[in-house]
Amino acid sequence: MSLASERKELFLTLYRDETLKTLLKIPSVDINNMAKVRDTYITHSYGSDTIITDVACRILYRNVPLSETRNQFVRWDGIIFEIFVRNSDEYNVTTNALDRRQEMIADRLLKLLGRQYVGAWKFEPIDKGDLYCSTSGYKRYFILFRYKRIF
């Protein structure tokens, strides 16, 4: 499959998951609007410097090169998902006051993608954790997956 096909299959996997959309607090008016979800809530973006002030939660994801293998036609590539959550929405996801929304979103991504095939890509989780967020009033979290890419 081509990179475009794989990226489309990845987005559709995320878009079809109702639990993920609920965790992202996507309003009912937008929840079935694929273009709105793609452009606003689950966005493929090269950099994470996008200013976020209009939504409670957002996922930005992008491909990142990781390393070569012993085979010149095979490489490890990665996809990093950066999760942004408004401070006021961080702890209101469940009745448990210690449940952080960004961690629950990352756990959902792990369930959807971890050690699973999406198209021809089989994702393996590598790392996750908090990141500094330059957007005032938001928390930033990441989860990184790797996959083999054949040229």
mmCIF file of C-alpha atoms in Angstrom:
data_model
loop_
_atom_site.group_PDB
_atom_site.id
_atom_site.type_symbol
_atom_site.label_atom_id
_atom_site.label_comp_id
_atom_site.label_asym_id
_atom_site.label_seq_id
_atom_site.Cartn_x
_atom_site.Cartn_y
_atom_site.Cartn_z
ATOM 1 C CA MET A 1 0.000 0.000 0.000
ATOM 2 C CA SER A 2 1.053 3.576 -0.548
ATOM 3 C CA LEU A 3 1.809 6.053 2.213
ATOM 4 C CA ALA A 4 -1.381 7.951 1.362
ATOM 5 C CA SER A 5 -3.456 4.759 1.659
ATOM 6 C CA GLU A 6 -1.845 3.848 4.965
ATOM 7 C CA ARG A 7 -2.404 7.332 6.380
ATOM 8 C CA LYS A 8 -6.042 7.215 5.266
ATOM 9 C CA GLU A 9 -6.525 3.812 6.929
ATOM 10 C CA LEU A 10 -4.949 5.137 10.146
ATOM 11 C CA PHE A 11 -7.273 8.151 10.239
ATOM 12 C CA LEU A 12 -10.336 5.995 9.547
ATOM 13 C CA THR A 13 -9.378 3.638 12.377
ATOM 14 C CA LEU A 14 -9.307 6.575 14.781
ATOM 15 C CA TYR A 15 -12.369 8.296 13.301
ATOM 16 C CA ARG A 16 -14.563 5.197 13.589
ATOM 17 C CA ASP A 17 -13.866 4.727 17.300
ATOM 18 C CA GLU A 18 -16.729 6.203 19.314
ATOM 19 C CA THR A 19 -14.876 5.854 22.622
ATOM 20 C CA LEU A 20 -11.993 7.958 21.335
ATOM 21 C CA LYS A 21 -14.370 10.621 20.031
ATOM 22 C CA THR A 22 -16.112 10.708 23.410
ATOM 23 C CA LEU A 23 -12.791 11.107 25.235
ATOM 24 C CA LEU A 24 -11.910 13.958 22.871
ATOM 25 C CA LYS A 25 -15.170 15.710 23.812
ATOM 26 C CA ILE A 26 -16.159 16.193 20.195
ATOM 27 C CA PRO A 27 -19.500 18.025 20.168
ATOM 28 C CA SER A 28 -22.475 16.136 18.737
ATOM 29 C CA VAL A 29 -22.773 18.676 15.916
ATOM 30 C CA ASP A 30 -19.251 17.718 14.721
ATOM 31 C CA ILE A 31 -19.008 14.038 15.650
ATOM 32 C CA ASN A 32 -20.151 12.646 12.273
ATOM 33 C CA ASN A 33 -18.528 15.355 10.153
ATOM 34 C CA MET A 34 -15.368 13.604 8.930
ATOM 35 C CA ALA A 35 -13.803 16.765 7.500
ATOM 36 C CA LYS A 36 -14.361 18.690 10.745
ATOM 37 C CA VAL A 37 -12.913 15.848 12.839
ATOM 38 C CA ARG A 38 -9.921 15.605 10.465
ATOM 39 C CA ASP A 39 -9.238 19.344 10.473
ATOM 40 C CA THR A 40 -9.973 20.097 14.124
ATOM 41 C CA TYR A 41 -9.799 17.096 16.456
ATOM 42 C CA ILE A 42 -7.603 14.362 14.915
ATOM 43 C CA THR A 43 -5.177 16.232 12.691
ATOM 44 C CA HIS A 44 -2.146 15.118 10.737
ATOM 45 C CA SER A 45 0.320 17.941 11.216
ATOM 46 C CA TYR A 46 4.074 18.162 10.847
ATOM 47 C CA GLY A 47 4.634 20.374 13.866
ATOM 48 C CA SER A 48 2.926 20.766 17.192
ATOM 49 C CA ASP A 49 3.201 24.543 17.197
ATOM 50 C CA THR A 50 -0.448 24.848 16.152
ATOM 51 C CA ILE A 51 -2.249 27.166 18.546
ATOM 52 C CA ILE A 52 -5.132 25.397 20.241
ATOM 53 C CA THR A 53 -7.735 27.512 21.958
ATOM 54 C CA ASP A 54 -10.996 26.572 20.305
ATOM 55 C CA VAL A 55 -11.522 22.946 21.451
ATOM 56 C CA ALA A 56 -11.322 20.973 24.685
ATOM 57 C CA CYS A 57 -9.071 18.254 23.236
ATOM 58 C CA ARG A 58 -7.053 17.655 20.104
ATOM 59 C CA ILE A 59 -4.733 14.990 18.724
ATOM 60 C CA LEU A 60 -1.958 16.045 16.362
ATOM 61 C CA TYR A 61 -0.039 13.217 14.765
ATOM 62 C CA ARG A 62 2.893 13.018 12.386
ATOM 63 C CA ASN A 63 5.401 10.573 10.979
ATOM 64 C CA VAL A 64 8.926 10.657 12.388
ATOM 65 C CA PRO A 65 11.985 8.790 11.083
ATOM 66 C CA LEU A 66 13.464 6.453 13.675
ATOM 67 C CA SER A 67 16.262 4.176 12.476
ATOM 68 C CA GLU A 68 17.558 1.903 9.809
ATOM 69 C CA THR A 69 17.639 -1.870 9.944
ATOM 70 C CA ARG A 70 20.233 -4.282 8.609
ATOM 71 C CA ASN A 71 18.197 -4.506 5.408
ATOM 72 C CA GLN A 72 18.620 -1.472 3.158
ATOM 73 C CA PHE A 73 15.007 -1.750 1.996
ATOM 74 C CA VAL A 74 13.474 -1.797 5.482
ATOM 75 C CA ARG A 75 13.400 1.077 7.997
ATOM 76 C CA TRP A 76 11.835 1.719 11.360
ATOM 77 C CA ASP A 77 9.581 4.731 11.108
ATOM 78 C CA GLY A 78 7.352 6.141 13.790
ATOM 79 C CA ILE A 79 4.167 8.030 14.386
ATOM 80 C CA ILE A 80 3.924 10.362 17.326
ATOM 81 C CA PHE A 81 0.537 11.388 18.658
ATOM 82 C CA GLU A 82 0.485 14.602 20.662
ATOM 83 C CA ILE A 83 -2.602 14.973 22.818
ATOM 84 C CA PHE A 84 -3.704 18.420 23.956
ATOM 85 C CA VAL A 85 -6.277 18.763 26.742
ATOM 86 C CA ARG A 86 -7.662 21.975 28.186
ATOM 87 C CA ASN A 87 -6.737 22.262 31.884
ATOM 88 C CA SER A 88 -10.394 22.469 32.921
ATOM 89 C CA ASP A 89 -11.088 19.123 31.166
ATOM 90 C CA GLU A 90 -8.088 17.206 32.485
ATOM 91 C CA TYR A 91 -9.715 15.488 35.472
ATOM 92 C CA ASN A 92 -13.430 15.451 34.597
ATOM 93 C CA VAL A 93 -13.478 12.333 32.434
ATOM 94 C CA THR A 94 -14.692 9.916 35.147
ATOM 95 C CA THR A 95 -15.834 10.054 38.734
ATOM 96 C CA ASN A 96 -12.300 9.117 39.814
ATOM 97 C CA ALA A 97 -10.516 12.369 40.588
ATOM 98 C CA LEU A 98 -7.148 10.878 39.568
ATOM 99 C CA ASP A 99 -8.087 9.860 36.005
ATOM 100 C CA ARG A 100 -6.351 12.190 33.555
ATOM 101 C CA ARG A 101 -8.089 12.622 30.212
ATOM 102 C CA GLN A 102 -4.829 12.764 28.229
ATOM 103 C CA GLU A 103 -3.682 9.442 29.691
ATOM 104 C CA MET A 104 -7.043 7.853 28.914
ATOM 105 C CA ILE A 105 -6.806 9.081 25.315
ATOM 106 C CA ALA A 106 -3.272 7.667 25.064
ATOM 107 C CA ASP A 107 -4.495 4.365 26.515
ATOM 108 C CA ARG A 108 -7.257 4.288 23.902
ATOM 109 C CA LEU A 109 -4.732 4.894 21.127
ATOM 110 C CA LEU A 110 -2.648 2.082 22.589
ATOM 111 C CA LYS A 111 -5.656 -0.236 22.528
ATOM 112 C CA LEU A 112 -6.532 0.712 18.939
ATOM 113 C CA LEU A 113 -2.998 0.620 17.527
ATOM 114 C CA GLY A 114 -0.624 -1.186 19.895
ATOM 115 C CA ARG A 115 0.650 -4.412 18.319
ATOM 116 C CA GLN A 116 -2.155 -4.161 15.745
ATOM 117 C CA TYR A 117 -2.094 -3.943 11.970
ATOM 118 C CA VAL A 118 -3.560 -0.850 10.372
ATOM 119 C CA GLY A 119 -3.281 -1.535 6.679
ATOM 120 C CA ALA A 120 0.228 -2.915 6.239
ATOM 121 C CA TRP A 121 1.649 -1.140 9.284
ATOM 122 C CA LYS A 122 1.988 -3.064 12.528
ATOM 123 C CA PHE A 123 2.384 -0.572 15.351
ATOM 124 C CA GLU A 124 4.538 -1.165 18.399
ATOM 125 C CA PRO A 125 4.396 1.299 21.297
ATOM 126 C CA ILE A 126 7.726 2.845 22.250
ATOM 127 C CA ASP A 127 7.127 5.631 24.748
ATOM 128 C CA LYS A 128 4.568 7.976 26.257
ATOM 129 C CA GLY A 129 4.523 10.818 28.754
ATOM 130 C CA ASP A 130 3.946 14.478 29.498
ATOM 131 C CA LEU A 131 5.442 17.261 27.398
ATOM 132 C CA TYR A 132 5.820 20.985 27.935
ATOM 133 C CA CYS A 133 2.925 22.905 26.391
ATOM 134 C CA SER A 134 3.441 26.446 25.162
ATOM 135 C CA THR A 135 -0.307 26.982 24.719
ATOM 136 C CA SER A 136 -1.558 28.578 27.914
ATOM 137 C CA GLY A 137 -4.342 26.650 29.624
ATOM 138 C CA TYR A 138 -3.572 23.264 28.023
ATOM 139 C CA LYS A 139 -1.713 20.097 28.948
ATOM 140 C CA ARG A 140 0.306 18.189 26.340
ATOM 141 C CA TYR A 141 0.962 14.452 26.317
ATOM 142 C CA PHE A 142 2.460 12.118 23.734
ATOM 143 C CA ILE A 143 2.492 8.489 22.712
ATOM 144 C CA LEU A 144 4.999 7.192 20.160
ATOM 145 C CA PHE A 145 4.625 4.080 18.021
ATOM 146 C CA ARG A 146 7.029 2.509 15.574
ATOM 147 C CA TYR A 147 6.417 0.387 12.486
ATOM 148 C CA LYS A 148 8.520 -1.173 9.739
ATOM 149 C CA ARG A 149 8.430 0.487 6.378
ATOM 150 C CA ILE A 150 9.546 -1.388 3.268
ATOM 151 C CA PHE A 151 10.877 0.535 0.282
#
